[in-house]
Amino acid sequence: MPDMSGKNGIVTGAGGGIGRASALAFADAGARVMIMDIAAEPLEETARLIREAGGTAETMVGDASDEDLAARMVARTVELWETLDFAHNNAGIGTAATPFTQQERATWDRVFTLNVFGTMSFMKHELRQMEKQGFGAIVNTSSMSGKNGSPGLSPYNASKWAVNGMTQTAALEYAEQGIRVNAICPGATFTAALAAWKDSSPREYEGYTSAIPMKRAADPREQADAAVWLCSEEAGYVTGSLLNVDGGEGILGKQ
Ligand SMILES: NC(=O)c1ccc[n+]([C@@H]2O[C@H](COP(=O)([O-])OP(=O)(O)OC[C@H]3O[C@@H](n4cnc5c(N)ncnc54)[C@H](O)[C@@H]3O)[C@@H](O)[C@H]2O)c1
């Protein structure tokens, strides 16, 4: 595991799934984490798990699409710990599968408000601080859906292509200033939505995972470990990368 001791950073959507795994993984690697989620109790549970293991976590409850909150989280991190070394912009939502012609504008708005404008807001305030310091690393949670077409998931799919675009543009704009910007592109990851699907439709779930080259969904910790590595010094020459963490699913048929 990379050594992140003495480093300070932000993780959004840290009340569950990949965000909680990421907060725990950064803390396990020695970092102090400023974590946020829209759900207070699960967020406090993540903080409790970190503190119980001897780590340092501060919490802020709110909506990751709120730009003022993004600014306040960056300011609070620097006020407490002086630097913002890394950030994992992870909060995001999906939708039920719906054909393109049936998608409501309200669904596009909801998905873009969090996945695109939320990620953009956090990136903007994180980059302002990192620019002042002259160093820092950001990782966004995108998706394999941000590299392919995803029938039924048009708003989500387009939002993750947007995350990938923002990641690469920011990587180029800030490369000379010692700031790296990357994304993880998870494939199927065993968080709440997949667990519910497995319970309700075990045969469909089995059929889906058996089509993944590694024959299983990812554990959230596997996404988290990739995020920690991308923010660590070991990934010092990696920027603008959209890292597939998908058991080989994304390259199926592309050999
Ligand atoms: N699980 C997968 O298979 C998968 C695959 C590809 C990409 N992703 C991406 O990973 C990220 C996390 O997904 P997950 O599966 O861990 O989800 P999850 O639902 O398990 O956890 C998401 C967390 O985000 C929080 N959240 C929701 N809306 C929020 C908001 N407006 N502000 C702040 N917090 C909010 C939730 O309360 C929850 O704690 C998302 O960006 C998702 O698109 C997930």
GROMACS .gro file of N, CA and C and ligand atoms in nm, residues 12-21 36-40 42-43 46 60-66 69 88-94 110 113-115 119 122 140-146 156 159-160 163 184-194 208 217-218 220 223 245, ligand 1:
model
  245
   12THR      N    1  -1.563   1.252  -0.131
   12THR     CA    2  -1.707   1.280  -0.136
   12THR      C    3  -1.787   1.150  -0.153
   13GLY      N    4  -1.911   1.153  -0.103
   13GLY     CA    5  -1.995   1.034  -0.108
   13GLY      C    6  -1.936   0.923  -0.023
   14ALA      N    7  -1.886   0.961   0.096
   14ALA     CA    8  -1.809   0.867   0.179
   14ALA      C    9  -1.896   0.790   0.279
   15GLY      N   10  -2.028   0.801   0.266
   15GLY     CA   11  -2.116   0.729   0.359
   15GLY      C   12  -2.136   0.583   0.323
   16GLY      N   13  -2.094   0.542   0.206
   16GLY     CA   14  -2.115   0.403   0.167
   16GLY      C   15  -2.037   0.369   0.042
   17GLY      N   16  -2.049   0.245   0.001
   17GLY     CA   17  -1.995   0.200  -0.127
   17GLY      C   18  -1.848   0.235  -0.148
   18ILE      N   19  -1.818   0.281  -0.269
   18ILE     CA   20  -1.680   0.311  -0.306
   18ILE      C   21  -1.624   0.425  -0.222
   19GLY      N   22  -1.708   0.524  -0.190
   19GLY     CA   23  -1.661   0.640  -0.112
   19GLY      C   24  -1.616   0.600   0.028
   20ARG      N   25  -1.696   0.515   0.095
   20ARG     CA   26  -1.653   0.469   0.229
   20ARG      C   27  -1.524   0.389   0.218
   21ALA      N   28  -1.520   0.298   0.119
   21ALA     CA   29  -1.399   0.216   0.102
   21ALA      C   30  -1.278   0.306   0.077
   36MET      N   31  -1.737   1.367   0.326
   36MET     CA   32  -1.871   1.425   0.321
   36MET      C   33  -1.969   1.325   0.259
   37ASP      N   34  -2.097   1.344   0.292
   37ASP     CA   35  -2.204   1.265   0.231
   37ASP      C   36  -2.334   1.341   0.258
   38ILE      N   37  -2.436   1.309   0.179
   38ILE     CA   38  -2.567   1.371   0.201
   38ILE      C   39  -2.639   1.302   0.317
   39ALA      N   40  -2.597   1.182   0.351
   39ALA     CA   41  -2.661   1.104   0.458
   39ALA      C   42  -2.572   1.107   0.582
   40ALA      N   43  -2.625   1.168   0.690
   40ALA     CA   44  -2.543   1.194   0.809
   40ALA      C   45  -2.499   1.067   0.881
   42PRO      N   46  -2.472   0.732   0.797
   42PRO     CA   47  -2.367   0.649   0.735
   42PRO      C   48  -2.232   0.720   0.730
   43LEU      N   49  -2.234   0.852   0.715
   43LEU     CA   50  -2.108   0.928   0.713
   43LEU      C   51  -2.039   0.917   0.848
   46THR      N   52  -1.871   0.589   0.888
   46THR     CA   53  -1.740   0.583   0.821
   46THR      C   54  -1.633   0.649   0.910
   60MET      N   55  -1.842   1.643   0.703
   60MET     CA   56  -1.933   1.751   0.666
   60MET      C   57  -2.051   1.689   0.593
   61VAL      N   58  -2.172   1.719   0.644
   61VAL     CA   59  -2.292   1.664   0.580
   61VAL      C   60  -2.342   1.765   0.478
   62GLY      N   61  -2.378   1.718   0.360
   62GLY     CA   62  -2.434   1.810   0.260
   62GLY      C   63  -2.443   1.744   0.125
   63ASP      N   64  -2.479   1.826   0.028
   63ASP     CA   65  -2.501   1.778  -0.109
   63ASP      C   66  -2.376   1.809  -0.191
   64ALA      N   67  -2.320   1.705  -0.252
   64ALA     CA   68  -2.194   1.723  -0.327
   64ALA      C   69  -2.212   1.808  -0.453
   65SER      N   70  -2.336   1.845  -0.485
   65SER     CA   71  -2.353   1.935  -0.599
   65SER      C   72  -2.356   2.082  -0.555
   66ASP      N   73  -2.339   2.106  -0.426
   66ASP     CA   74  -2.345   2.242  -0.370
   66ASP      C   75  -2.204   2.304  -0.375
   69LEU      N   76  -2.053   2.439  -0.053
   69LEU     CA   77  -2.004   2.333   0.036
   69LEU      C   78  -1.865   2.288  -0.009
   88HIS      N   79  -1.067   1.286  -0.366
   88HIS     CA   80  -1.138   1.182  -0.442
   88HIS      C   81  -1.283   1.228  -0.458
   89ASN      N   82  -1.315   1.278  -0.577
   89ASN     CA   83  -1.450   1.325  -0.607
   89ASN      C   84  -1.529   1.206  -0.658
   90ASN      N   85  -1.607   1.150  -0.567
   90ASN     CA   86  -1.666   1.018  -0.592
   90ASN      C   87  -1.818   1.018  -0.597
   91ALA      N   88  -1.883   1.115  -0.528
   91ALA     CA   89  -2.031   1.111  -0.519
   91ALA      C   90  -2.092   1.112  -0.658
   92GLY      N   91  -2.184   1.021  -0.680
   92GLY     CA   92  -2.250   1.015  -0.810
   92GLY      C   93  -2.373   0.928  -0.800
   93ILE      N   94  -2.466   0.948  -0.893
   93ILE     CA   95  -2.588   0.866  -0.893
   93ILE      C   96  -2.613   0.808  -1.032
   94GLY      N   97  -2.684   0.697  -1.032
   94GLY     CA   98  -2.728   0.635  -1.157
   94GLY      C   99  -2.880   0.645  -1.166
  110ARG      N  100  -3.109   1.592  -1.283
  110ARG     CA  101  -3.069   1.535  -1.154
  110ARG      C  102  -2.931   1.469  -1.165
  113THR      N  103  -2.661   1.736  -1.242
  113THR     CA  104  -2.636   1.826  -1.129
  113THR      C  105  -2.533   1.766  -1.034
  114LEU      N  106  -2.544   1.638  -1.004
  114LEU     CA  107  -2.447   1.577  -0.913
  114LEU      C  108  -2.322   1.529  -0.988
  115ASN      N  109  -2.342   1.445  -1.088
  115ASN     CA  110  -2.225   1.378  -1.149
  115ASN      C  111  -2.135   1.477  -1.223
  119THR      N  112  -1.905   1.731  -0.945
  119THR     CA  113  -1.763   1.698  -0.966
  119THR      C  114  -1.686   1.823  -1.009
  122PHE      N  115  -1.630   2.066  -0.702
  122PHE     CA  116  -1.521   2.020  -0.613
  122PHE      C  117  -1.386   2.038  -0.682
  140ASN      N  118  -1.116   1.141  -0.986
  140ASN     CA  119  -1.262   1.144  -0.997
  140ASN      C  120  -1.312   1.001  -1.016
  141THR      N  121  -1.431   0.974  -0.962
  141THR     CA  122  -1.491   0.844  -0.993
  141THR      C  123  -1.575   0.861  -1.118
  142SER      N  124  -1.528   0.800  -1.225
  142SER     CA  125  -1.606   0.797  -1.348
  142SER      C  126  -1.674   0.661  -1.354
  143SER      N  127  -1.667   0.595  -1.469
  143SER     CA  128  -1.729   0.464  -1.487
  143SER      C  129  -1.684   0.410  -1.622
  144MET      N  130  -1.690   0.278  -1.638
  144MET     CA  131  -1.670   0.224  -1.772
  144MET      C  132  -1.777   0.276  -1.866
  145SER      N  133  -1.890   0.317  -1.808
  145SER     CA  134  -1.997   0.376  -1.889
  145SER      C  135  -1.953   0.509  -1.952
  146GLY      N  136  -1.847   0.568  -1.900
  146GLY     CA  137  -1.794   0.693  -1.957
  146GLY      C  138  -1.699   0.670  -2.074
  156TYR      N  139  -2.673   0.898  -1.739
  156TYR     CA  140  -2.556   0.853  -1.663
  156TYR      C  141  -2.435   0.840  -1.754
  159SER      N  142  -2.305   1.172  -1.853
  159SER     CA  143  -2.244   1.242  -1.739
  159SER      C  144  -2.104   1.189  -1.713
  160LYS      N  145  -2.082   1.059  -1.731
  160LYS     CA  146  -1.949   1.004  -1.704
  160LYS      C  147  -1.851   1.034  -1.818
  163VAL      N  148  -1.736   1.363  -1.709
  163VAL     CA  149  -1.635   1.354  -1.602
  163VAL      C  150  -1.498   1.321  -1.664
  184ILE      N  151  -1.079   0.703  -1.194
  184ILE     CA  152  -1.099   0.558  -1.201
  184ILE      C  153  -1.228   0.535  -1.279
  185CYS      N  154  -1.227   0.430  -1.359
  185CYS     CA  155  -1.346   0.392  -1.436
  185CYS      C  156  -1.388   0.254  -1.389
  186PRO      N  157  -1.470   0.251  -1.282
  186PRO     CA  158  -1.510   0.120  -1.229
  186PRO      C  159  -1.601   0.047  -1.326
  187GLY      N  160  -1.584  -0.084  -1.330
  187GLY     CA  161  -1.688  -0.170  -1.385
  187GLY      C  162  -1.781  -0.206  -1.270
  188ALA      N  163  -1.857  -0.314  -1.286
  188ALA     CA  164  -1.952  -0.355  -1.183
  188ALA      C  165  -1.882  -0.368  -1.048
  189THR      N  166  -1.933  -0.299  -0.950
  189THR     CA  167  -1.871  -0.298  -0.816
  189THR      C  168  -1.979  -0.330  -0.713
  190PHE      N  169  -1.946  -0.418  -0.620
  190PHE     CA  170  -2.048  -0.472  -0.530
  190PHE      C  171  -2.081  -0.372  -0.419
  191THR      N  172  -2.161  -0.271  -0.455
  191THR     CA  173  -2.212  -0.176  -0.356
  191THR      C  174  -2.363  -0.199  -0.344
  192ALA      N  175  -2.435  -0.104  -0.281
  192ALA     CA  176  -2.576  -0.128  -0.246
  192ALA      C  177  -2.662  -0.168  -0.366
  193ALA      N  178  -2.645  -0.101  -0.481
  193ALA     CA  179  -2.732  -0.127  -0.595
  193ALA      C  180  -2.712  -0.269  -0.648
  194LEU      N  181  -2.586  -0.311  -0.656
  194LEU     CA  182  -2.559  -0.446  -0.707
  194LEU      C  183  -2.605  -0.553  -0.606
  208TYR      N  184  -2.491  -1.178  -1.560
  208TYR     CA  185  -2.414  -1.057  -1.585
  208TYR      C  186  -2.269  -1.073  -1.541
  217ALA      N  187  -1.793  -0.927  -0.974
  217ALA     CA  188  -1.790  -0.782  -0.958
  217ALA      C  189  -1.670  -0.745  -0.871
  218ALA      N  190  -1.632  -0.617  -0.877
  218ALA     CA  191  -1.522  -0.569  -0.791
  218ALA      C  192  -1.571  -0.554  -0.648
  220PRO      N  193  -1.559  -0.297  -0.343
  220PRO     CA  194  -1.535  -0.152  -0.339
  220PRO      C  195  -1.391  -0.117  -0.302
  223GLN      N  196  -1.163  -0.061  -0.592
  223GLN     CA  197  -1.171   0.072  -0.653
  223GLN      C  198  -1.093   0.173  -0.567
  245VAL      N  199  -1.096  -0.010  -1.394
  245VAL     CA  200  -1.087  -0.102  -1.279
  245VAL      C  201  -1.211  -0.190  -1.292
  256LIG     N1  202  -2.111   0.045  -0.800
  256LIG     C1  203  -2.081   0.036  -0.929
  256LIG     O1  204  -2.097  -0.070  -0.993
  256LIG     C2  205  -2.023   0.156  -1.000
  256LIG     C3  206  -1.974   0.138  -1.130
  256LIG     C4  207  -1.921   0.247  -1.196
  256LIG     C5  208  -1.915   0.370  -1.135
  256LIG     N2  209  -1.966   0.386  -1.010
  256LIG     C6  210  -1.958   0.521  -0.952
  256LIG     O2  211  -1.902   0.513  -0.823
  256LIG     C7  212  -1.950   0.622  -0.743
  256LIG     C8  213  -2.000   0.568  -0.611
  256LIG     O3  214  -2.096   0.469  -0.640
  256LIG     P1  215  -2.136   0.357  -0.533
  256LIG     O4  216  -2.175   0.237  -0.609
  256LIG     O5  217  -2.033   0.348  -0.427
  256LIG     O6  218  -2.269   0.423  -0.473
  256LIG     P2  219  -2.343   0.402  -0.335
  256LIG     O7  220  -2.485   0.433  -0.364
  256LIG     O8  221  -2.308   0.271  -0.274
  256LIG     O9  222  -2.281   0.516  -0.244
  256LIG     C9  223  -2.295   0.647  -0.284
  256LIG    C10  224  -2.279   0.739  -0.164
  256LIG    O10  225  -2.298   0.872  -0.214
  256LIG    C11  226  -2.392   0.939  -0.131
  256LIG     N3  227  -2.461   1.043  -0.206
  256LIG    C12  228  -2.564   1.030  -0.292
  256LIG     N4  229  -2.601   1.150  -0.339
  256LIG    C13  230  -2.518   1.241  -0.280
  256LIG    C14  231  -2.506   1.382  -0.289
  256LIG     N5  232  -2.589   1.454  -0.365
  256LIG     N6  233  -2.411   1.443  -0.215
  256LIG    C15  234  -2.327   1.371  -0.136
  256LIG     N7  235  -2.334   1.237  -0.124
  256LIG    C16  236  -2.429   1.173  -0.196
  256LIG    C17  237  -2.485   0.831  -0.079
  256LIG    O11  238  -2.551   0.871   0.040
  256LIG    C18  239  -2.388   0.714  -0.059
  256LIG    O12  240  -2.329   0.716   0.070
  256LIG    C19  241  -2.055   0.693  -0.827
  256LIG    O13  242  -1.997   0.806  -0.889
  256LIG    C20  243  -2.093   0.588  -0.931
  256LIG    O14  244  -2.140   0.646  -1.052
  256LIG    C21  245  -2.020   0.282  -0.941
   0.00000   0.00000   0.00000
